[in-house]
Coordinates of C-alpha atoms in Angstrom, one line a residue:
Chain J
M279 CA 115.4 70.0 67.0
A280 CA 112.0 69.6 65.5
N281 CA 112.4 72.0 62.6
S282 CA 109.6 72.8 60.3
P283 CA 109.7 72.7 56.5
T284 CA 110.7 76.4 56.5
G285 CA 113.6 75.7 58.9
D286 CA 112.5 77.6 61.9
S287 CA 112.7 75.7 65.2
V288 CA 109.7 75.2 67.4
T289 CA 111.3 77.6 69.9
E290 CA 111.3 80.3 67.3
R291 CA 107.7 79.5 66.5
L292 CA 106.8 79.8 70.2
L293 CA 108.5 83.2 70.3
R294 CA 106.6 84.4 67.3
V295 CA 103.3 83.2 68.8
L296 CA 104.1 85.0 72.1
E297 CA 105.1 88.1 70.3
T298 CA 101.7 88.5 68.8
F299 CA 100.3 89.3 72.3
T300 CA 100.9 92.9 73.3
P301 CA 99.6 95.3 76.0
T302 CA 96.9 96.4 73.7
R303 CA 96.2 93.0 72.1
T304 CA 95.7 90.7 75.1
V305 CA 93.2 88.2 73.5
Q306 CA 93.1 86.8 70.0
T307 CA 91.6 83.9 68.0
A308 CA 93.8 81.0 66.9
S309 CA 93.5 82.2 63.3
Q310 CA 94.7 85.7 64.2
I311 CA 97.6 84.4 66.1
G312 CA 98.6 82.1 63.2
R313 CA 98.4 84.9 60.7
R314 CA 100.3 87.4 62.8
A315 CA 103.0 84.8 63.7
G316 CA 103.2 83.8 60.0
L317 CA 102.3 80.2 60.6
P318 CA 100.2 78.0 58.2
S319 CA 96.7 77.6 59.5
S320 CA 96.9 73.8 60.4
T321 CA 100.3 74.2 62.0
A322 CA 99.0 77.2 64.0
H323 CA 95.9 75.4 65.3
R324 CA 97.8 72.3 66.3
F325 CA 100.6 74.3 68.0
I326 CA 98.2 76.6 69.8
G327 CA 96.2 73.6 70.9
E328 CA 99.4 72.1 72.5
L329 CA 100.2 75.4 74.2
I330 CA 96.6 75.6 75.7
E331 CA 96.9 72.0 76.9
T332 CA 100.0 72.8 78.9
G333 CA 98.6 76.0 80.2
L334 CA 101.1 78.3 78.5
L335 CA 98.2 79.9 76.6
E336 CA 94.6 79.7 77.9
R337 CA 91.1 80.4 76.7
D338 CA 89.0 83.2 78.4
E339 CA 85.3 83.1 79.0
D340 CA 84.6 84.0 75.4
H341 CA 86.9 81.2 74.1
R342 CA 89.4 83.7 72.9
I343 CA 93.1 82.9 73.6
R344 CA 95.4 84.8 76.0
V345 CA 98.7 84.3 77.6
G346 CA 98.4 81.7 80.4
M347 CA 98.6 82.4 84.1
R348 CA 100.9 79.3 84.2
L349 CA 103.3 81.0 81.8
W350 CA 103.3 84.2 83.8
E351 CA 103.9 82.2 86.9
L352 CA 106.8 80.2 85.4
A353 CA 108.4 83.3 83.8
T354 CA 108.1 85.3 87.0
R355 CA 108.8 83.1 90.0
S356 CA 112.5 82.7 89.4
S357 CA 113.2 85.7 87.3
A358 CA 115.9 88.4 87.9
A359 CA 113.1 90.9 87.1
L360 CA 111.3 89.9 90.2
R361 CA 114.4 89.9 92.5
L362 CA 115.4 93.4 91.3
R363 CA 111.9 94.7 91.6
Q364 CA 111.5 93.3 95.1
A365 CA 114.8 94.9 96.3
A366 CA 113.6 98.2 94.8
M367 CA 110.0 98.3 95.9
P368 CA 110.3 99.8 99.4
A369 CA 112.5 102.6 98.1
M370 CA 110.2 103.1 95.1
E371 CA 107.2 103.5 97.4
R372 CA 109.1 106.2 99.4
V373 CA 109.9 108.1 96.2
Q374 CA 106.3 107.9 95.1
A375 CA 105.0 109.0 98.5
R376 CA 107.5 112.0 98.4
V377 CA 107.2 113.0 94.8
G378 CA 103.6 112.0 94.1
E379 CA 104.3 111.1 90.5
H380 CA 105.0 107.9 88.5
T381 CA 108.0 106.1 89.8
Q382 CA 109.7 103.5 87.5
L383 CA 112.4 100.9 87.4
A384 CA 114.0 100.0 84.1
I385 CA 116.8 97.7 82.8
L386 CA 118.8 97.5 79.6
E387 CA 117.4 94.8 77.4
Q388 CA 118.2 94.2 73.7
G389 CA 119.2 97.9 73.1
E390 CA 116.1 99.3 74.8
A391 CA 114.9 100.3 78.3
L392 CA 112.6 97.6 79.6
F393 CA 110.4 98.7 82.5
L394 CA 110.1 96.2 85.3
E395 CA 107.9 98.2 87.6
R396 CA 105.8 101.4 87.6
L397 CA 104.0 102.9 90.6
S398 CA 101.4 105.4 89.7
S399 CA 99.3 108.1 91.4
P400 CA 95.8 108.7 90.0
D401 CA 96.6 112.4 89.5
A402 CA 100.2 112.0 88.3
T403 CA 101.6 113.6 85.1
S404 CA 101.1 112.0 81.7
N405 CA 103.3 109.0 81.2
I406 CA 103.5 106.5 78.4
T407 CA 105.5 103.8 80.1
R408 CA 104.0 100.4 81.0
I409 CA 105.2 97.5 83.1
A410 CA 107.0 95.1 80.7
G411 CA 106.9 97.9 78.1
R412 CA 109.9 99.4 76.4
L413 CA 111.2 102.9 75.4
P414 CA 114.2 103.9 73.2
L415 CA 117.5 104.5 75.0
H416 CA 118.2 107.9 73.5
A417 CA 114.8 109.4 74.4
S418 CA 113.7 108.3 77.9
S419 CA 115.5 109.5 81.0
S420 CA 115.8 105.8 82.1
G421 CA 117.2 104.9 78.7
L422 CA 119.7 107.7 78.8
V423 CA 121.1 106.6 82.2
L424 CA 121.3 103.0 81.0
L425 CA 123.0 104.1 77.8
A426 CA 125.5 106.4 79.6
H427 CA 126.7 103.4 81.5
A428 CA 126.4 100.8 78.7
P429 CA 129.3 99.1 76.9
A430 CA 131.0 101.4 74.4
E431 CA 129.9 99.1 71.6
L432 CA 126.2 99.6 72.3
Q433 CA 126.7 103.4 72.7
E434 CA 128.3 103.5 69.2
R435 CA 125.5 101.4 67.7
I436 CA 122.9 103.8 69.1
L437 CA 124.9 106.9 68.2
T438 CA 125.4 105.8 64.6
G439 CA 121.8 104.5 64.2
P440 CA 118.6 106.4 63.6
L441 CA 117.6 108.7 66.5
A442 CA 113.9 108.9 66.2
A443 CA 112.2 112.1 67.4
L444 CA 109.5 111.0 69.8
A445 CA 108.7 114.7 70.7
R446 CA 109.9 118.1 69.7
A447 CA 112.7 118.1 72.3
T448 CA 114.1 114.5 71.7
I449 CA 117.8 114.6 71.1
T450 CA 118.3 113.4 67.5
E451 CA 121.9 114.7 66.8
P452 CA 124.6 112.2 67.6
A453 CA 127.0 114.9 68.9
A454 CA 124.4 116.3 71.2
L455 CA 123.5 112.8 72.5
R456 CA 127.2 112.2 73.1
R457 CA 127.4 115.4 75.2
K458 CA 124.3 114.4 77.0
L459 CA 125.7 111.0 78.0
A460 CA 128.9 112.6 79.3
E461 CA 126.8 115.1 81.3
I462 CA 124.7 112.2 82.8
R463 CA 127.9 110.4 83.9
R464 CA 129.3 113.7 85.4
L465 CA 126.1 114.7 87.2
G466 CA 125.0 111.2 88.2
H467 CA 121.5 111.6 86.8
A468 CA 119.6 112.4 83.7
I469 CA 117.1 115.2 83.1
A470 CA 115.0 114.7 80.0
P471 CA 112.7 117.7 79.6
G472 CA 110.1 117.0 76.9
Y473 CA 112.1 114.2 75.2
I474 CA 109.2 111.7 75.2
E475 CA 106.2 114.0 75.7
D476 CA 106.1 117.8 75.4
V477 CA 104.3 118.2 78.7
A478 CA 106.6 116.0 80.9
T479 CA 110.2 115.8 82.2
G480 CA 111.8 112.5 83.0
L481 CA 114.4 112.3 85.8
A482 CA 116.5 109.2 86.3
V483 CA 119.4 107.9 88.3
P484 CA 121.5 104.8 88.0
V485 CA 120.9 101.8 90.4
R486 CA 124.2 99.9 91.1
D487 CA 124.7 96.4 92.5
A488 CA 127.2 95.5 95.2
S489 CA 130.1 95.6 92.7
G490 CA 129.2 99.1 91.6
A491 CA 127.9 98.0 88.1
V492 CA 124.8 99.8 86.9
V493 CA 122.0 97.3 86.8
A494 CA 118.9 99.5 86.4
A495 CA 117.6 103.0 86.2
L496 CA 115.2 104.5 88.7
S497 CA 113.0 107.4 87.3
V498 CA 110.1 109.7 88.0
V499 CA 108.1 111.7 85.4
I500 CA 107.1 115.2 86.5
A501 CA 105.4 118.1 84.8
R502 CA 107.6 119.8 82.3
D503 CA 107.9 123.0 84.4
A504 CA 108.2 121.4 87.9
A505 CA 111.2 121.9 90.1
V506 CA 113.7 119.0 89.8
E507 CA 115.8 119.4 92.9
A508 CA 113.6 117.5 95.5
P509 CA 112.7 114.7 93.1
L510 CA 116.4 114.2 92.2
E511 CA 117.3 114.1 95.9
A512 CA 114.6 111.5 96.5
L513 CA 115.9 109.4 93.5
H514 CA 119.5 109.5 94.7
R515 CA 118.6 108.5 98.2
A516 CA 116.4 105.6 96.8
S517 CA 119.2 104.5 94.5
R518 CA 121.5 104.1 97.5
D519 CA 118.8 102.2 99.5
I520 CA 118.3 99.8 96.6
Q521 CA 122.0 99.2 96.3
G522 CA 122.0 98.4 100.0
A523 CA 119.0 96.0 99.5
L524 CA 120.8 94.3 96.6
Q525 CA 123.8 93.6 98.9
A526 CA 121.7 92.2 101.7
Chain Q
M226 CA 103.6 68.3 66.3
A227 CA 107.3 67.6 66.6
N228 CA 106.9 64.8 69.0
S229 CA 110.0 63.1 70.5
P230 CA 110.6 59.4 70.5
T231 CA 109.0 59.2 74.0
G232 CA 105.9 60.9 72.6
D233 CA 106.0 64.2 74.5
S234 CA 105.5 67.4 72.5
V235 CA 108.1 70.1 72.4
T236 CA 105.6 72.2 74.3
E237 CA 105.5 69.7 77.1
R238 CA 109.3 69.7 77.0
L239 CA 109.4 73.4 77.3
L240 CA 107.0 73.3 80.3
R241 CA 109.2 70.7 82.0
V242 CA 112.3 72.9 81.4
L243 CA 110.6 76.0 82.8
E244 CA 109.3 74.1 85.8
T245 CA 112.9 73.3 86.9
F246 CA 113.3 77.0 87.8
T247 CA 111.8 77.9 91.1
P248 CA 112.1 80.9 93.5
T249 CA 114.9 79.2 95.3
R250 CA 116.6 77.7 92.2
T251 CA 117.0 80.7 89.9
V252 CA 120.1 79.6 88.0
Q253 CA 121.2 76.1 86.8
T254 CA 123.6 74.4 84.4
A255 CA 122.3 72.9 81.2
S256 CA 123.0 69.4 82.7
Q257 CA 121.0 70.2 85.8
I258 CA 118.1 71.4 83.8
G259 CA 118.2 68.4 81.5
R260 CA 118.4 66.0 84.5
R261 CA 115.6 67.7 86.4
A262 CA 113.4 67.9 83.3
G263 CA 114.0 64.2 82.5
L264 CA 115.6 64.9 79.1
P265 CA 118.4 63.0 77.5
S266 CA 121.6 65.0 77.7
S267 CA 122.1 65.7 74.0
T268 CA 118.4 66.7 73.6
A269 CA 118.6 69.0 76.6
H270 CA 121.7 70.8 75.4
R271 CA 120.3 71.4 71.9
F272 CA 116.9 72.5 73.2
I273 CA 118.4 74.8 75.9
G274 CA 120.7 76.2 73.2
E275 CA 117.6 77.1 71.1
L276 CA 115.9 78.7 74.1
I277 CA 119.0 80.8 74.8
E278 CA 119.2 81.9 71.2
T279 CA 115.6 83.2 71.3
G280 CA 116.1 84.9 74.7
L281 CA 113.6 82.7 76.5
L282 CA 116.4 81.5 78.7
E283 CA 119.6 83.5 79.2
R284 CA 123.1 83.1 80.6
D285 CA 124.2 85.1 83.6
E286 CA 127.7 86.5 84.2
D287 CA 128.9 83.1 85.5
H288 CA 127.5 81.3 82.4
R289 CA 124.8 79.7 84.4
I290 CA 121.3 79.6 82.8
R291 CA 118.3 81.5 84.1
V292 CA 114.8 82.4 82.8
G293 CA 115.2 85.1 80.2
M294 CA 114.0 88.7 80.6
R295 CA 112.5 88.3 77.2
L296 CA 110.3 85.5 78.5
W297 CA 109.3 87.5 81.5
E298 CA 108.4 90.5 79.2
L299 CA 106.3 88.4 76.8
A300 CA 104.6 86.5 79.6
T301 CA 103.8 89.7 81.5
R302 CA 103.0 92.5 79.1
S303 CA 99.6 91.2 77.9
S304 CA 98.8 89.0 80.9
A305 CA 95.6 89.1 83.0
A306 CA 97.8 88.9 86.0
L307 CA 99.2 92.4 85.2
R308 CA 95.8 93.9 84.5
L309 CA 94.3 92.7 87.8
R310 CA 97.4 93.7 89.7
Q311 CA 97.4 97.2 88.2
A312 CA 93.7 97.7 89.1
A313 CA 94.4 96.5 92.6
M314 CA 97.7 98.3 93.4
P315 CA 96.4 101.7 94.6
A316 CA 94.0 100.0 97.0
M317 CA 96.7 97.6 98.1
E318 CA 99.0 100.4 98.9
R319 CA 96.3 102.1 101.0
V320 CA 95.8 98.8 102.9
Q321 CA 99.5 98.4 103.5
A322 CA 99.8 102.0 104.7
R323 CA 96.9 101.6 107.1
V324 CA 97.6 98.0 108.4
G325 CA 101.4 98.1 108.1
E326 CA 101.7 94.4 107.3
H327 CA 102.0 92.2 104.2
T328 CA 99.2 92.9 101.7
Q329 CA 98.6 90.3 99.0
L330 CA 96.5 89.6 95.9
A331 CA 95.8 86.0 94.9
I332 CA 93.8 84.2 92.2
L333 CA 92.5 80.6 91.8
E334 CA 94.9 78.7 89.5
Q335 CA 94.8 74.9 89.0
G336 CA 93.3 74.2 92.4
E337 CA 95.6 76.4 94.4
A338 CA 95.9 80.1 95.4
L339 CA 98.5 81.8 93.1
F340 CA 99.8 85.1 94.4
L341 CA 100.0 87.9 91.9
E342 CA 101.3 90.6 94.2
R343 CA 102.7 91.1 97.6
L344 CA 103.5 94.4 99.3
S345 CA 105.7 94.1 102.4
S346 CA 106.9 96.1 105.2
P347 CA 110.4 95.5 106.6
D348 CA 109.0 94.9 110.1
A349 CA 105.8 93.0 109.2
T350 CA 104.7 89.7 110.6
S351 CA 106.2 86.4 109.4
N352 CA 104.7 85.4 106.0
I353 CA 105.7 82.6 103.6
T354 CA 103.9 83.8 100.5
R355 CA 105.9 85.0 97.4
I356 CA 104.9 86.7 94.2
A357 CA 104.1 83.9 91.7
G358 CA 104.1 81.5 94.6
R359 CA 101.2 79.3 95.6
L360 CA 99.5 78.1 98.8
P361 CA 96.9 75.4 99.3
L362 CA 93.2 76.5 99.1
H363 CA 92.2 75.0 102.5
A364 CA 95.0 76.5 104.5
S365 CA 95.6 80.1 103.5
S366 CA 93.0 82.9 104.1
S367 CA 93.2 83.8 100.4
G368 CA 92.7 80.2 99.4
L369 CA 89.7 79.8 101.7
V370 CA 88.0 82.9 100.2
L371 CA 88.7 81.6 96.7
L372 CA 87.5 78.1 97.6
A373 CA 84.3 79.4 99.3
H374 CA 83.3 81.0 95.9
A375 CA 84.7 78.3 93.6
P376 CA 82.6 75.9 91.5
A377 CA 81.0 73.1 93.6
E378 CA 83.1 70.6 91.7
L379 CA 86.4 72.0 92.9
Q380 CA 85.0 72.4 96.4
E381 CA 84.1 68.7 96.4
R382 CA 87.5 67.7 95.0
I383 CA 89.3 69.6 97.8
L384 CA 86.9 68.4 100.5
T385 CA 87.3 64.8 99.6
G386 CA 91.1 65.0 99.0
P387 CA 93.9 65.1 101.5
L388 CA 93.9 68.2 103.7
A389 CA 97.5 68.7 104.7
A390 CA 98.3 70.2 108.1
L391 CA 100.6 73.1 107.4
A392 CA 100.5 74.2 111.1
R393 CA 98.8 73.0 114.3
A394 CA 95.6 75.0 113.6
T395 CA 95.1 74.1 109.9
I396 CA 91.7 72.7 109.2
T397 CA 92.1 69.1 108.2
E398 CA 88.6 67.8 108.8
P399 CA 86.2 68.0 105.8
A400 CA 83.2 68.8 107.9
A401 CA 85.0 71.6 109.7
L402 CA 86.2 73.0 106.3
R403 CA 82.7 72.9 104.9
R404 CA 81.5 74.9 107.9
K405 CA 84.3 77.3 107.5
L406 CA 83.5 77.9 103.8
A407 CA 79.8 78.6 104.7
E408 CA 81.0 81.0 107.4
I409 CA 83.2 82.8 104.9
R410 CA 80.3 83.3 102.5
R411 CA 78.1 84.5 105.3
L412 CA 80.6 86.9 106.8
G413 CA 82.1 88.1 103.5
H414 CA 85.7 87.4 104.7
A415 CA 88.0 84.7 106.0
I416 CA 89.9 84.7 109.3
A417 CA 92.6 82.1 109.4
P418 CA 94.4 82.1 112.8
G419 CA 97.5 80.0 112.7
Y420 CA 96.4 77.9 109.7
I421 CA 99.7 78.5 107.9
E422 CA 102.1 79.5 110.6
D423 CA 101.5 79.4 114.4
V424 CA 102.4 83.0 114.9
A425 CA 100.3 84.6 112.2
T426 CA 96.6 85.2 111.3
G427 CA 95.6 85.6 107.7
L428 CA 92.6 87.8 106.8
A429 CA 91.1 87.8 103.3
V430 CA 88.2 89.2 101.4
P431 CA 86.8 88.4 97.9
V432 CA 87.5 90.8 95.0
R433 CA 84.7 90.9 92.5
D434 CA 84.6 92.1 88.9
A435 CA 81.8 94.2 87.3
S436 CA 79.5 91.1 87.0
G437 CA 79.9 90.3 90.7
A438 CA 82.0 87.2 90.1
V439 CA 84.9 86.6 92.5
V440 CA 88.1 87.0 90.5
A441 CA 90.7 87.3 93.3
A442 CA 91.2 87.4 97.1
L443 CA 92.8 90.3 98.9
S444 CA 94.6 89.5 102.2
V445 CA 96.8 90.7 105.0
V446 CA 98.8 88.7 107.4
I447 CA 98.9 90.0 111.0
A448 CA 100.3 88.8 114.3
R449 CA 98.2 85.9 115.7
D450 CA 96.9 87.9 118.6
A451 CA 96.4 91.2 116.8
A452 CA 92.9 92.8 116.5
V453 CA 91.1 91.9 113.3
E454 CA 88.5 94.7 113.0
A455 CA 90.5 97.5 111.5
P456 CA 92.4 95.4 109.0
L457 CA 89.1 93.7 107.9
E458 CA 87.5 97.1 107.4
A459 CA 90.5 98.3 105.3
L460 CA 90.3 95.1 103.3
H461 CA 86.5 95.4 102.6
R462 CA 87.0 99.1 101.5
A463 CA 89.9 98.1 99.2
S464 CA 87.9 95.3 97.7
R465 CA 85.1 97.8 96.7
D466 CA 87.8 100.2 95.3
I467 CA 89.3 97.4 93.2
Q468 CA 85.9 96.4 91.9
G469 CA 85.4 100.0 90.9
A470 CA 88.8 100.1 89.2
L471 CA 88.0 96.9 87.3
Q472 CA 84.8 98.4 86.0
A473 CA 86.6 101.6 84.8

């Protein structure tokens, strides 16, 4: 439907426009959007004009363009992200109150860990995750839990692909990663000391739905040398609470 | 660009498709979406197929269609909703810990109060608001605060329009609403006893940005006969904290 001369659909064009907005690039001019989305200037201006008319994009006080509140509302109000996050929030707040560090909820999305929620303390350990941000499966504690319970096909794809070193301790050897995944399944949680940042250890547990399928990972980020027992206990308890909330 | 025979743009068509998903209608078949969006069947199936291909919609385990995680991610990661919510969360958690009831953050959007965040306690008072849900400006405590500080044009539109009675105590007389808005500006907060539900009182304060402009309303919902002084004090303090966080 409605293909352009270059053969891309308007839907693909919309996706490319939305992808030009990132956590660190929240406002742009129409020209910048067009250039970054690879659209001819006149096409970009007309298309962006339409998106602004419908509220999917909007202009800020300085007439720059940002993602519209209307798009956020429509993408959020019925989304599985919101339902999962709402079921998890009371348990996440208890973890955060007990551990006093960042508490996060992530799901598997297109071969990466996508973070649905993050609760933070002002004086918590360094942590690069963001809400609606992503981290690689092999490096983050959440990603490792999700990968350990992912379909074999995805595991093989990750194990045979490049394993980027995000920090000195990131696992980059396929054999070591395979052993780590087996350990995570055996222990029921992931411990990722310095895999993402030298100074921090990620701890994560699987979150299961009523059928027992792993639907998310719940994690905290603590100082590299902090004790893991109490945070892990809080995570395991929270995971059971969330499973209960998902059944209700 | 890419107008259909009926003259609507693909962007409008996308908006109509997304609008068929609501908090209570999170999954649909392609035929249901097409019918509810007013699209011819073949158009609907082709368009929905494109949206699924790009991940803006997705199929669940039962092959029904829902809003895609990818769309949620793109609509959220750069959005003003997320920035405001993140600035407000620590203060909202303190309000919730102190008051023990629902704590909510709302903005003015298209003449209604749009709720960006809601923290809940399992045993809190009855409350109909939802994240990414809306309430009328004249009835909710958040809406009244937003309306009291809205441009005169919007105030006149609401004051001269129909004022629906959501509960027995909802203000439905323009003169009474005008007095209420003046009172909110004078006191610095809104008290809405039974305006939305007979059993509950909404309390709300304005949240200001660095320039002093009201950018949101922070509210709690308490039992109709509960004391308002301590919750209002917690709200006023939180509002100052959020203003500080927005300046940082």
